[in-house]
Amino acid sequence: MISTLKGIWTRYWGILILLAAWQFFVSINNINSIVAPSPQAVVLSLINNADYFAGEALRTTLTASGGLLLGLLLGIVIAALAWSTPTLSGLLMPMALLLRSIPIVAFVPIIVRIAGYGTHTVLIVTTVLSFFPCYVFALSGFQEVAQVRKDFCRSVGCKTVGWRFFRYVAMPTAVPNILTALRVLAPTALLVALVAEFLIGADGLGYVMLRARSDLEMDKSWAAALLASVLSVAFFALFSWFDKKYRSNWQA
Amino acid sequence: MGDLENCVMSNTSHAQTLQAVAGKPREAESASITGPSEIALTNVSKTFALGKGQTLDAVSNVNLNIAGGEFIALIGASGCGKSTLLRMIAGLEDPSQGSITIAGQSPEDCIKRQKLGIAMQEHGLMPWLSAWDNVALPFRLAGLPVDTERVDELLALVGLADFAQALPKQLSGGMKQRVSIARALVLKPDVLILDEPFGALDAVTRRLMNNELQRIWSQQPTTTILVTHSVEEAVFLADRICLMSPRPGRLALIEEVELNRPRGLDTMHEPEFRQTLAKLTAALDDVCTQGSRQ
Ligand SMILES: Nc1ncnc2c1ncn2[C@@H]1O[C@H](COP(=O)(O)OP(=O)(O)O)[C@@H](O)[C@H]1O
Ligand SMILES: [Mg+2]
């Protein structure tokens, strides 16, 4: 217990320095709280509105995770289709690339036009933006089966294109790639959900930021931002842990 | 060249005398119709296109008849085409010229009927599956119901019954190779193809593995072709040894091993073993230096 605390301390004491510098900067320069609230004010705002923040944070977390998982599922399914039908991948890859290269601020209004305002639109945006990397990672994972394993499969009469090969060899081979996609995408999905909420005005931390800013409640807006970064880091840590735990089973 | 032709011509008779030499159980085996398959290679050549019009003759004009239940070792310097020849026999690569038949049928047919088992230097086990599941995998890949008793039996045969639930990463190099061999044998193949299966192991483990393979093989004589760069391993295991000369890969010499079976670790101390070993080592050196002089 003490050693873990010590570990956390040695790794993250820089954060304390940052907080102290922030507080120092704000009080020395006597900056108006509308420009930059002090850490103290931000923390107080968090504590005073704990229920409110918890509810909104939960909402954003759920939308982000939902979008991430849907994007992952969609990515895997489409990648499986592209794997089984190479001509299809010639169609899918450019489409996926196009989808990915539209900036989120341009992308969101288009989706809103189609799907309307609301949390479901945030979910769609997160799903679509998670889809592409998942698709790429999964597809390259399916194609990464080592020659010696393919040879073995063929030697027992299993073609390296069919369902059985996919189910027993290609699919499991892609697991480390999918873990990587999850780890890299989890924090991004959260930020995408946040931005979408902000732009659409759907409930969640993004909307908290939007409203607090227009009400000039900077402490609240900053608190939401702080909470979002903490969540993002937590997402990354969670999926890194997950990745670490299972990846080693894929080393021969 | 004359020597080579003689060798090839007399293969069939070699094989017949061999059956007589090899003792009772194999005679019984070869008498039954569903015994291990014989393999015939006729004028087999393989040319790879290297691009820009360049080609490489990896295997050139190989003629060989392998009797059902015979153990053949293929030796030669690295890069002389042993793996290519083996891959052609296993139906993983088509010959550029010539034909290969296994029990009168094409290697592809043999594969379709799940009558072929292969194990390579890279074991190729699935890292996410336990030893047990790895050995059961051929059933699943072939779309057959898993014969759990057969899987248990094979794990026991290779001495890994206690490691059934271990993942490959938890096994030593020798254990992984044993799982790989169990996996190759699980569908009761008529032909077993081994490409330097113990190439990455240390000398002691390797000798033990050879002994084990010898034991497994004599329990169930299967037509086996083993590629190895260890002459010792070849002499210890094989009925006949084929020596391949480099570039283009041809059969330079076919040597019969007259050691009695069953063979054990003490076989290696017998004078006949040492003689055959010395002879083949000299022949290998000879063939390889000739190759490099070209
Ligand atoms: N797919 C391939 N394409 C081109 N050249 C190849 C291919 N496979 C093998 N070769 C070449 O054929 C020769 C024989 O290779 P190989 O059969 O692997 O030798 P060995 O197993 O005896 O070491 C080598 O020179 C190798 O570079
Ligand atoms: Mg080789």
Coordinates of C-alpha atoms and ligand atoms in Angstrom, one line a residue:
Chain A
M1 CA 0.0 0.0 0.0
I2 CA 2.7 2.5 1.1
S3 CA 4.9 1.4 -1.8
T4 CA 2.1 2.0 -4.4
L5 CA 1.5 5.4 -2.9
K6 CA 5.2 6.1 -3.2
G7 CA 5.1 4.9 -6.8
I8 CA 2.2 7.2 -7.6
W9 CA 4.1 10.0 -5.9
T10 CA 7.3 9.5 -7.8
R11 CA 5.5 9.3 -11.1
Y12 CA 3.0 12.1 -10.8
W13 CA 4.4 14.7 -8.4
G14 CA 4.7 17.0 -11.4
I15 CA 1.0 17.4 -11.3
L16 CA 1.2 19.0 -7.8
I17 CA 3.9 21.4 -9.1
L18 CA 1.6 22.4 -11.9
L19 CA -1.4 22.9 -9.5
A20 CA 0.8 25.0 -7.2
A21 CA 2.1 27.1 -10.1
W22 CA -1.4 27.7 -11.3
Q23 CA -2.7 28.8 -7.9
F24 CA 0.4 31.0 -7.5
F25 CA 0.1 32.6 -11.0
V26 CA -3.6 33.4 -10.5
S27 CA -3.2 34.9 -7.0
I28 CA 0.0 36.9 -7.8
N29 CA -1.4 38.5 -10.9
N30 CA -4.8 38.9 -9.3
I31 CA -6.5 37.6 -12.4
N32 CA -10.2 38.0 -12.7
S33 CA -12.0 34.7 -12.1
I34 CA -13.8 35.2 -15.4
V35 CA -10.5 34.8 -17.2
A36 CA -8.9 32.1 -15.2
P37 CA -10.3 30.7 -11.9
S38 CA -8.0 29.5 -9.2
P39 CA -7.6 25.7 -8.6
Q40 CA -9.2 26.3 -5.3
A41 CA -12.3 27.7 -6.9
V42 CA -12.4 24.9 -9.4
V43 CA -12.2 22.2 -6.8
L44 CA -14.8 24.0 -4.6
S45 CA -17.1 24.1 -7.6
L46 CA -16.6 20.4 -8.2
I47 CA -17.4 19.6 -4.6
N48 CA -20.4 21.9 -4.3
N49 CA -22.0 20.5 -7.5
A50 CA -20.7 16.9 -7.0
D51 CA -24.1 15.2 -7.9
Y52 CA -24.5 17.4 -11.0
F53 CA -21.0 16.8 -12.3
A54 CA -21.2 13.0 -11.5
G55 CA -24.4 12.7 -13.5
E56 CA -23.1 14.6 -16.5
A57 CA -19.7 12.8 -16.4
L58 CA -21.5 9.5 -16.3
R59 CA -23.5 10.4 -19.3
T60 CA -20.5 11.4 -21.3
T61 CA -18.6 8.3 -20.2
L62 CA -21.5 6.1 -21.3
T63 CA -21.9 7.8 -24.6
A64 CA -18.2 7.6 -25.3
S65 CA -17.9 3.9 -24.3
G66 CA -21.0 3.1 -26.2
G67 CA -19.7 4.8 -29.3
L68 CA -16.3 3.2 -28.9
L69 CA -17.8 -0.3 -28.6
L70 CA -20.2 0.2 -31.5
G71 CA -17.4 1.6 -33.6
L72 CA -15.2 -1.4 -32.6
L73 CA -17.9 -3.9 -33.4
L74 CA -18.7 -2.3 -36.7
G75 CA -15.0 -2.0 -37.5
I76 CA -14.4 -5.7 -36.8
V77 CA -17.5 -6.8 -38.8
I78 CA -16.6 -4.6 -41.8
A79 CA -12.9 -5.7 -41.6
A80 CA -14.0 -9.3 -41.6
L81 CA -16.1 -8.6 -44.8
A82 CA -13.1 -6.9 -46.4
W83 CA -10.9 -9.8 -45.4
S84 CA -13.2 -12.4 -46.9
T85 CA -13.8 -10.4 -50.1
P86 CA -10.7 -8.4 -51.2
T87 CA -12.6 -6.6 -53.9
L88 CA -14.9 -5.2 -51.1
S89 CA -11.9 -3.8 -49.3
G90 CA -11.1 -1.7 -52.4
L91 CA -14.5 -0.1 -51.9
L92 CA -14.4 0.2 -48.2
M93 CA -10.9 1.6 -47.6
P94 CA -11.4 4.8 -49.7
M95 CA -14.8 5.3 -48.1
A96 CA -13.4 4.9 -44.6
L97 CA -10.5 7.2 -45.4
L98 CA -12.9 9.8 -46.7
L99 CA -15.0 9.6 -43.6
R100 CA -12.0 9.9 -41.4
S101 CA -10.5 12.9 -43.2
I102 CA -13.5 15.1 -42.6
P103 CA -12.7 17.4 -39.6
I104 CA -15.0 16.8 -36.6
V105 CA -16.3 20.4 -36.6
A106 CA -17.4 20.0 -40.2
F107 CA -18.7 16.5 -39.7
V108 CA -20.9 17.1 -36.7
P109 CA -23.3 19.6 -38.4
I110 CA -23.8 17.1 -41.3
I111 CA -24.8 14.3 -38.8
V112 CA -27.0 16.7 -36.9
R113 CA -28.9 17.5 -40.1
I114 CA -29.5 13.9 -40.7
A115 CA -30.0 12.6 -37.1
G116 CA -31.2 15.6 -35.2
Y117 CA -30.1 17.1 -31.9
G118 CA -29.6 14.7 -29.0
T119 CA -27.4 12.2 -27.2
H120 CA -28.0 9.7 -30.0
T121 CA -26.2 12.0 -32.4
V122 CA -23.2 12.2 -30.0
L123 CA -23.3 8.4 -30.0
I124 CA -23.3 8.3 -33.8
V125 CA -20.4 10.7 -34.1
T126 CA -18.3 8.8 -31.6
T127 CA -19.2 5.5 -33.3
V128 CA -18.2 6.8 -36.8
L129 CA -15.0 8.3 -35.6
S130 CA -14.0 5.1 -33.7
F131 CA -14.9 2.9 -36.6
F132 CA -12.1 3.8 -39.0
P133 CA -9.1 3.1 -36.8
C134 CA -10.8 -0.1 -35.5
Y135 CA -11.4 -1.2 -39.1
V136 CA -7.7 -0.6 -40.1
F137 CA -6.3 -2.3 -37.0
A138 CA -8.6 -5.3 -37.2
L139 CA -8.1 -5.8 -40.9
S140 CA -4.3 -5.7 -40.7
G141 CA -4.6 -8.1 -37.7
F142 CA -6.6 -10.6 -39.7
Q143 CA -4.0 -10.4 -42.4
E144 CA -1.0 -10.9 -40.1
V145 CA -1.3 -14.7 -39.7
A146 CA 2.3 -16.1 -39.9
Q147 CA 3.2 -18.2 -42.9
V148 CA 4.0 -21.2 -40.7
R149 CA 0.5 -21.1 -39.2
K150 CA -1.1 -20.8 -42.7
D151 CA 0.9 -23.8 -43.9
F152 CA -0.2 -25.8 -40.9
C153 CA -3.9 -24.9 -41.6
R154 CA -3.6 -25.9 -45.2
S155 CA -1.9 -29.2 -44.2
V156 CA -5.0 -30.3 -42.4
G157 CA -7.2 -29.4 -45.3
C158 CA -8.4 -26.0 -44.0
K159 CA -8.2 -23.3 -46.7
T160 CA -6.8 -20.0 -45.6
V161 CA -9.8 -18.0 -46.8
G162 CA -12.9 -19.7 -45.3
W163 CA -14.9 -19.2 -42.1
R164 CA -13.1 -21.9 -40.1
F165 CA -9.7 -20.3 -40.7
F166 CA -11.2 -16.9 -39.7
R167 CA -12.8 -18.2 -36.6
Y168 CA -9.9 -20.3 -35.3
V169 CA -6.9 -18.5 -36.6
A170 CA -7.3 -15.0 -38.2
M171 CA -9.7 -13.6 -35.7
P172 CA -7.7 -14.6 -32.6
T173 CA -4.5 -13.4 -34.4
A174 CA -6.0 -9.9 -34.6
V175 CA -6.7 -9.6 -30.8
P176 CA -3.5 -7.8 -29.9
N177 CA -4.2 -5.3 -32.7
I178 CA -7.7 -4.8 -31.4
L179 CA -6.4 -4.2 -27.9
T180 CA -4.0 -1.6 -29.3
A181 CA -6.9 0.1 -31.1
L182 CA -8.9 0.2 -27.9
R183 CA -6.1 1.6 -25.9
V184 CA -5.3 4.3 -28.4
L185 CA -8.9 5.2 -29.1
A186 CA -10.5 5.2 -25.6
P187 CA -9.2 8.7 -24.6
T188 CA -10.0 10.0 -28.1
A189 CA -13.5 8.6 -28.0
L190 CA -14.1 10.5 -24.8
L191 CA -12.8 13.8 -26.2
V192 CA -14.8 13.3 -29.4
A193 CA -18.0 12.7 -27.3
L194 CA -17.2 15.9 -25.4
V195 CA -16.7 18.0 -28.5
A196 CA -19.8 16.6 -30.1
E197 CA -21.8 17.5 -26.9
F198 CA -20.3 20.9 -27.0
L199 CA -21.2 21.5 -30.6
I200 CA -24.6 19.9 -30.5
G201 CA -25.6 21.1 -27.1
A202 CA -26.5 17.6 -26.0
D203 CA -26.4 16.8 -22.3
G204 CA -23.0 15.8 -20.8
L205 CA -19.8 17.4 -19.8
G206 CA -19.4 19.1 -23.1
Y207 CA -22.7 20.9 -22.6
V208 CA -21.8 21.8 -19.0
M209 CA -18.7 23.5 -20.5
L210 CA -20.8 25.3 -23.1
R211 CA -23.5 26.6 -20.7
A212 CA -21.1 27.5 -17.9
R213 CA -19.1 29.5 -20.3
S214 CA -22.1 31.5 -21.6
D215 CA -23.1 32.1 -18.0
L216 CA -19.5 33.2 -17.3
E217 CA -19.2 30.6 -14.6
M218 CA -15.6 29.9 -15.4
D219 CA -15.0 27.7 -12.3
K220 CA -17.7 25.4 -13.5
S221 CA -16.4 25.3 -17.0
W222 CA -12.9 24.6 -15.9
A223 CA -14.1 22.0 -13.5
A224 CA -15.8 20.2 -16.3
A225 CA -12.6 20.4 -18.4
L226 CA -10.6 19.0 -15.5
L227 CA -13.0 16.2 -15.0
A228 CA -12.9 15.4 -18.7
S229 CA -9.1 15.1 -18.7
V230 CA -9.2 12.9 -15.6
L231 CA -11.8 10.7 -17.3
S232 CA -9.7 10.6 -20.4
V233 CA -6.6 9.5 -18.5
A234 CA -8.7 7.0 -16.6
F235 CA -9.9 5.5 -19.8
F236 CA -6.4 5.3 -21.2
A237 CA -5.2 3.6 -17.9
L238 CA -8.1 1.2 -17.9
F239 CA -7.5 0.0 -21.4
S240 CA -3.8 0.0 -21.0
W241 CA -4.2 -2.3 -18.1
F242 CA -6.6 -4.5 -20.1
D243 CA -4.2 -4.6 -23.0
K244 CA -1.2 -5.5 -20.7
K245 CA -3.2 -8.2 -19.0
Y246 CA -4.2 -10.1 -22.2
R247 CA -1.5 -9.3 -24.7
S248 CA 1.1 -11.5 -23.0
N249 CA -1.1 -14.5 -23.8
W250 CA -0.5 -13.8 -27.5
Q251 CA 3.3 -14.2 -27.2
A252 CA 4.4 -17.6 -28.4
Chain B
M1 CA 25.7 -38.8 -62.7
G2 CA 25.8 -42.5 -63.3
D3 CA 26.0 -43.1 -59.6
L4 CA 22.9 -41.0 -59.0
E5 CA 20.9 -42.8 -61.6
N6 CA 21.9 -46.1 -60.1
C7 CA 20.8 -44.9 -56.8
V8 CA 17.4 -43.8 -58.0
M9 CA 16.8 -46.9 -60.1
S10 CA 17.5 -49.2 -57.2
N11 CA 15.2 -47.3 -54.8
T12 CA 12.3 -49.6 -55.2
S13 CA 14.3 -52.6 -54.5
H14 CA 16.0 -50.8 -51.6
A15 CA 12.6 -50.2 -50.2
Q16 CA 11.6 -53.8 -50.5
T17 CA 14.7 -55.1 -48.8
L18 CA 14.2 -52.5 -46.2
Q19 CA 10.8 -53.8 -45.2
A20 CA 12.5 -57.2 -44.6
V21 CA 15.2 -55.6 -42.5
A22 CA 13.0 -53.5 -40.5
G23 CA 11.3 -56.3 -38.6
K24 CA 7.9 -57.9 -38.0
P25 CA 5.6 -55.0 -37.0
R26 CA 6.4 -53.1 -40.2
E27 CA 5.9 -56.1 -42.4
A28 CA 2.4 -56.6 -40.9
E29 CA 1.8 -52.9 -41.5
S30 CA 2.8 -52.9 -45.2
A31 CA 0.7 -56.0 -45.8
S32 CA -2.5 -54.3 -44.9
I33 CA -4.1 -52.1 -47.5
T34 CA -4.7 -49.0 -45.4
G35 CA -1.1 -48.8 -44.2
P36 CA 1.1 -45.8 -44.4
S37 CA 1.3 -44.3 -47.9
E38 CA 4.2 -44.7 -50.4
I39 CA 5.4 -41.6 -52.1
A40 CA 6.7 -41.3 -55.6
L41 CA 8.6 -38.2 -56.9
T42 CA 9.2 -38.2 -60.6
N43 CA 11.5 -35.6 -62.2
V44 CA 10.5 -33.0 -59.7
S45 CA 11.9 -29.6 -60.3
K46 CA 11.1 -26.2 -58.9
T47 CA 12.1 -22.9 -60.4
F48 CA 11.4 -19.6 -58.6
A49 CA 11.0 -16.4 -60.5
L50 CA 13.1 -13.8 -58.8
G51 CA 11.8 -10.9 -60.9
K52 CA 13.5 -9.0 -63.7
G53 CA 13.7 -12.2 -65.7
Q54 CA 15.9 -13.9 -63.2
T55 CA 15.1 -17.4 -62.0
L56 CA 16.4 -19.7 -59.4
D57 CA 16.5 -23.5 -59.7
A58 CA 15.7 -24.5 -56.1
V59 CA 15.1 -28.2 -56.9
S60 CA 16.2 -29.9 -60.0
N61 CA 15.1 -33.3 -61.3
V62 CA 14.5 -35.2 -58.2
N63 CA 13.5 -38.9 -58.5
L64 CA 12.7 -40.8 -55.4
N65 CA 10.4 -43.6 -54.3
I66 CA 9.6 -43.8 -50.7
A67 CA 8.0 -47.0 -49.3
G68 CA 5.0 -46.9 -47.1
G69 CA 6.2 -46.6 -43.5
E70 CA 9.7 -45.6 -44.4
F71 CA 11.6 -43.0 -42.6
I72 CA 13.6 -40.7 -44.9
A73 CA 16.0 -38.1 -43.8
L74 CA 16.9 -35.2 -46.2
I75 CA 20.2 -33.5 -45.5
G76 CA 22.2 -30.8 -47.2
A77 CA 23.6 -27.4 -46.8
S78 CA 21.1 -24.6 -46.0
G79 CA 19.5 -23.1 -49.1
C80 CA 19.9 -26.2 -51.2
G81 CA 16.2 -26.7 -51.6
K82 CA 15.2 -29.1 -48.8
S83 CA 12.3 -27.1 -47.5
T84 CA 11.1 -26.4 -51.1
L85 CA 11.1 -30.1 -51.8
L86 CA 9.2 -30.8 -48.6
R87 CA 6.7 -28.1 -49.3
M88 CA 6.0 -29.6 -52.7
I89 CA 5.4 -33.0 -51.1
A90 CA 3.1 -31.4 -48.6
G91 CA 1.1 -29.8 -51.4
L92 CA 2.0 -26.3 -50.1
E93 CA 3.8 -25.5 -53.4
D94 CA 3.4 -26.9 -56.9
P95 CA 6.4 -28.4 -58.7
S96 CA 7.4 -26.5 -61.8
Q97 CA 8.0 -29.8 -63.5
G98 CA 7.5 -33.4 -62.7
S99 CA 4.9 -35.1 -60.5
I100 CA 4.5 -36.2 -56.9
T101 CA 2.0 -38.8 -55.8
I102 CA 1.2 -40.0 -52.4
A103 CA -0.5 -43.4 -52.4
G104 CA -1.2 -42.8 -56.1
Q105 CA -2.9 -39.5 -55.5
S106 CA -1.9 -35.9 -55.6
P107 CA -0.7 -34.2 -52.4
E108 CA -3.8 -32.0 -52.5
D109 CA -6.0 -35.0 -52.3
C110 CA -3.9 -36.3 -49.4
I111 CA -4.4 -32.9 -47.7
K112 CA -8.2 -33.0 -48.3
R113 CA -8.4 -36.4 -46.7
Q114 CA -6.4 -35.1 -43.7
K115 CA -3.8 -37.7 -44.3
L116 CA -0.8 -35.4 -43.9
G117 CA 0.9 -34.1 -40.8
I118 CA 3.5 -31.4 -40.7
A119 CA 5.8 -29.9 -38.1
M120 CA 8.3 -27.2 -38.8
Q121 CA 11.3 -25.6 -37.1
E122 CA 9.0 -22.7 -36.2
H123 CA 6.5 -24.6 -34.2
G124 CA 3.6 -22.4 -35.3
L125 CA 1.5 -23.1 -32.3
M126 CA -1.3 -20.8 -31.6
P127 CA -0.1 -18.7 -28.6
W128 CA -3.6 -18.1 -27.3
L129 CA -4.5 -21.8 -27.0
S130 CA -3.4 -24.2 -24.4
A131 CA -1.3 -27.2 -25.3
W132 CA -4.5 -29.3 -25.3
D133 CA -6.4 -26.9 -27.6
N134 CA -3.5 -26.7 -29.9
V135 CA -3.4 -30.4 -30.3
A136 CA -7.2 -30.4 -30.8
L137 CA -7.0 -27.6 -33.4
P138 CA -6.6 -29.9 -36.4
F139 CA -10.0 -31.5 -35.7
R140 CA -11.6 -28.0 -35.5
L141 CA -9.9 -26.7 -38.6
A142 CA -10.9 -29.8 -40.6
G143 CA -14.5 -29.4 -39.4
L144 CA -14.4 -32.7 -37.5
P145 CA -15.7 -33.4 -34.0
V146 CA -12.9 -33.2 -31.5
D147 CA -11.8 -36.6 -30.4
T148 CA -10.9 -35.7 -26.8
E149 CA -9.5 -39.2 -26.1
R150 CA -7.2 -38.9 -29.1
V151 CA -6.0 -35.5 -27.9
D152 CA -5.3 -36.8 -24.4
E153 CA -3.6 -39.9 -25.9
L154 CA -1.2 -37.8 -28.0
L155 CA -0.4 -35.4 -25.2
A156 CA 0.5 -38.4 -23.1
L157 CA 2.5 -39.9 -26.0
V158 CA 4.7 -36.8 -26.2
G159 CA 4.9 -36.8 -22.4
L160 CA 3.0 -33.6 -21.8
A161 CA -0.2 -34.9 -20.1
D162 CA 0.6 -32.7 -17.1
F163 CA 1.0 -29.6 -19.3
A164 CA -2.4 -29.9 -21.1
Q165 CA -3.6 -26.6 -19.8
A166 CA -0.3 -24.6 -20.2
L167 CA -0.1 -21.9 -22.8
P168 CA 2.8 -22.1 -25.3
K169 CA 4.6 -19.2 -23.5
Q170 CA 4.7 -21.4 -20.4
L171 CA 6.4 -24.3 -22.2
S172 CA 10.1 -24.7 -23.0
G173 CA 11.3 -24.9 -26.6
G174 CA 11.5 -28.7 -26.5
M175 CA 8.0 -28.9 -25.1
K176 CA 6.6 -26.7 -27.7
Q177 CA 8.1 -28.9 -30.4
R178 CA 6.6 -31.9 -28.8
V179 CA 3.2 -30.2 -28.8
S180 CA 3.8 -29.4 -32.5
I181 CA 4.6 -33.0 -33.3
A182 CA 1.5 -34.2 -31.3
R183 CA -0.6 -31.8 -33.3
A184 CA 0.9 -33.2 -36.6
L185 CA 0.0 -36.7 -35.5
V186 CA -3.4 -36.2 -34.0
L187 CA -5.4 -36.9 -37.2
K188 CA -3.5 -40.2 -37.7
P189 CA -1.7 -39.0 -40.9
D190 CA -0.3 -41.5 -43.4
V191 CA 2.5 -39.1 -44.1
L192 CA 4.5 -37.1 -41.6
I193 CA 6.6 -34.2 -42.8
L194 CA 9.1 -32.7 -40.5
D195 CA 11.2 -29.7 -41.4
E196 CA 14.1 -29.2 -38.9
P197 CA 11.7 -29.6 -36.1
F198 CA 14.5 -29.6 -33.5
G199 CA 16.7 -27.1 -35.3
A200 CA 16.4 -24.5 -32.6
L201 CA 17.0 -26.8 -29.7
D202 CA 20.3 -27.3 -27.7
A203 CA 22.3 -30.5 -28.4
V204 CA 21.2 -32.4 -25.3
T205 CA 17.5 -31.6 -25.7
R206 CA 17.8 -32.4 -29.3
R207 CA 19.2 -35.9 -28.7
L208 CA 16.4 -36.6 -26.2
M209 CA 13.8 -35.4 -28.6
N210 CA 15.3 -37.6 -31.3
N211 CA 15.0 -40.6 -29.0
E212 CA 11.4 -39.7 -28.3
L213 CA 10.5 -39.2 -31.9
Q214 CA 12.1 -42.6 -32.6
R215 CA 10.0 -44.2 -29.9
I216 CA 6.8 -42.5 -31.2
W217 CA 7.5 -43.4 -34.7
S218 CA 8.2 -47.1 -34.0
Q219 CA 4.9 -47.3 -32.1
Q220 CA 3.1 -46.3 -35.3
P221 CA 5.3 -46.4 -38.3
T222 CA 4.2 -43.6 -40.6
T223 CA 5.9 -42.6 -43.9
T224 CA 8.1 -39.8 -42.6
I225 CA 10.3 -37.3 -44.3
L226 CA 12.6 -35.4 -42.0
V227 CA 14.7 -32.4 -43.1
T228 CA 17.6 -31.9 -40.9
H229 CA 21.1 -30.3 -41.0
S230 CA 22.3 -32.7 -38.4
V231 CA 23.9 -35.8 -39.9
E232 CA 23.7 -37.5 -36.5
E233 CA 20.0 -36.9 -36.2
A234 CA 19.5 -38.3 -39.7
V235 CA 21.5 -41.5 -39.1
F236 CA 19.8 -42.1 -35.8
L237 CA 16.3 -41.8 -37.1
A238 CA 16.2 -42.7 -40.7
D239 CA 15.9 -45.8 -42.8
R240 CA 17.4 -44.0 -45.8
I241 CA 19.2 -40.7 -46.0
C242 CA 19.1 -38.5 -49.1
L243 CA 21.9 -36.0 -49.5
M244 CA 21.0 -32.9 -51.5
S245 CA 23.6 -31.0 -53.4
P246 CA 23.3 -27.2 -53.5
R247 CA 22.2 -25.0 -56.4
P248 CA 20.4 -26.6 -58.2
G249 CA 19.1 -28.9 -55.5
R250 CA 19.5 -32.5 -56.6
L251 CA 19.8 -35.8 -54.8
A252 CA 23.5 -36.4 -54.8
L253 CA 23.5 -39.6 -52.7
I254 CA 21.0 -41.9 -51.2
E255 CA 22.4 -44.0 -48.3
E256 CA 20.7 -46.8 -46.4
V257 CA 21.1 -46.9 -42.7
E258 CA 21.6 -50.5 -41.5
L259 CA 21.0 -50.0 -37.8
N260 CA 18.6 -52.3 -36.1
R261 CA 15.4 -51.0 -34.5
P262 CA 14.3 -50.1 -31.9
R263 CA 17.1 -47.7 -31.6
G264 CA 18.0 -46.0 -28.3
L265 CA 20.4 -43.5 -26.9
D266 CA 23.1 -46.2 -26.8
T267 CA 22.7 -46.8 -30.6
M268 CA 24.8 -43.8 -31.0
H269 CA 27.8 -45.6 -29.5
E270 CA 27.6 -48.5 -31.9
P271 CA 30.5 -48.7 -34.5
E272 CA 28.0 -49.0 -37.4
F273 CA 26.4 -45.7 -36.3
R274 CA 29.8 -44.0 -36.1
Q275 CA 30.8 -45.4 -39.5
T276 CA 27.6 -44.3 -41.3
L277 CA 27.9 -40.9 -39.6
A278 CA 31.6 -40.5 -40.7
K279 CA 30.8 -41.5 -44.2
L280 CA 27.8 -39.2 -44.6
T281 CA 29.6 -36.3 -43.0
A282 CA 32.4 -36.7 -45.5
A283 CA 30.0 -36.9 -48.3
L284 CA 28.1 -33.8 -47.1
D285 CA 31.4 -31.9 -46.9
D286 CA 32.3 -33.1 -50.3
V287 CA 29.1 -32.1 -51.9
C288 CA 29.1 -28.7 -50.3
T289 CA 32.6 -27.8 -51.2
Q290 CA 31.9 -28.9 -54.8
G291 CA 28.9 -26.6 -54.8
S292 CA 30.9 -23.6 -53.6
R293 CA 33.6 -24.2 -56.2
Q294 CA 31.1 -23.8 -59.0
Ligands
LIG1 N1 9.1 -18.5 -52.4 C1 10.4 -18.4 -52.9 N2 10.7 -17.5 -53.8 C2 12.0 -17.3 -54.3 N3 13.0 -18.1 -53.8 C3 12.8 -19.0 -52.9 C4 11.5 -19.2 -52.3 N4 11.5 -20.2 -51.4 C5 12.8 -20.6 -51.4 N5 13.6 -19.9 -52.3 C6 15.0 -20.1 -52.6 O1 15.2 -21.5 -52.9 C7 16.4 -21.9 -52.4 C8 16.1 -23.1 -51.5 O2 15.4 -22.8 -50.4 P1 15.0 -23.8 -49.2 O3 14.2 -24.9 -49.9 O4 14.3 -23.0 -48.2 O5 16.4 -24.3 -48.7 P2 16.7 -25.2 -47.4 O6 15.5 -25.6 -46.8 O7 17.5 -26.4 -48.0 O8 17.6 -24.4 -46.6 C9 17.0 -20.8 -51.6 O9 18.0 -20.2 -52.4 C10 15.9 -19.8 -51.4 O10 16.3 -18.5 -51.4
MG2 MG 14.8 -25.1 -44.8

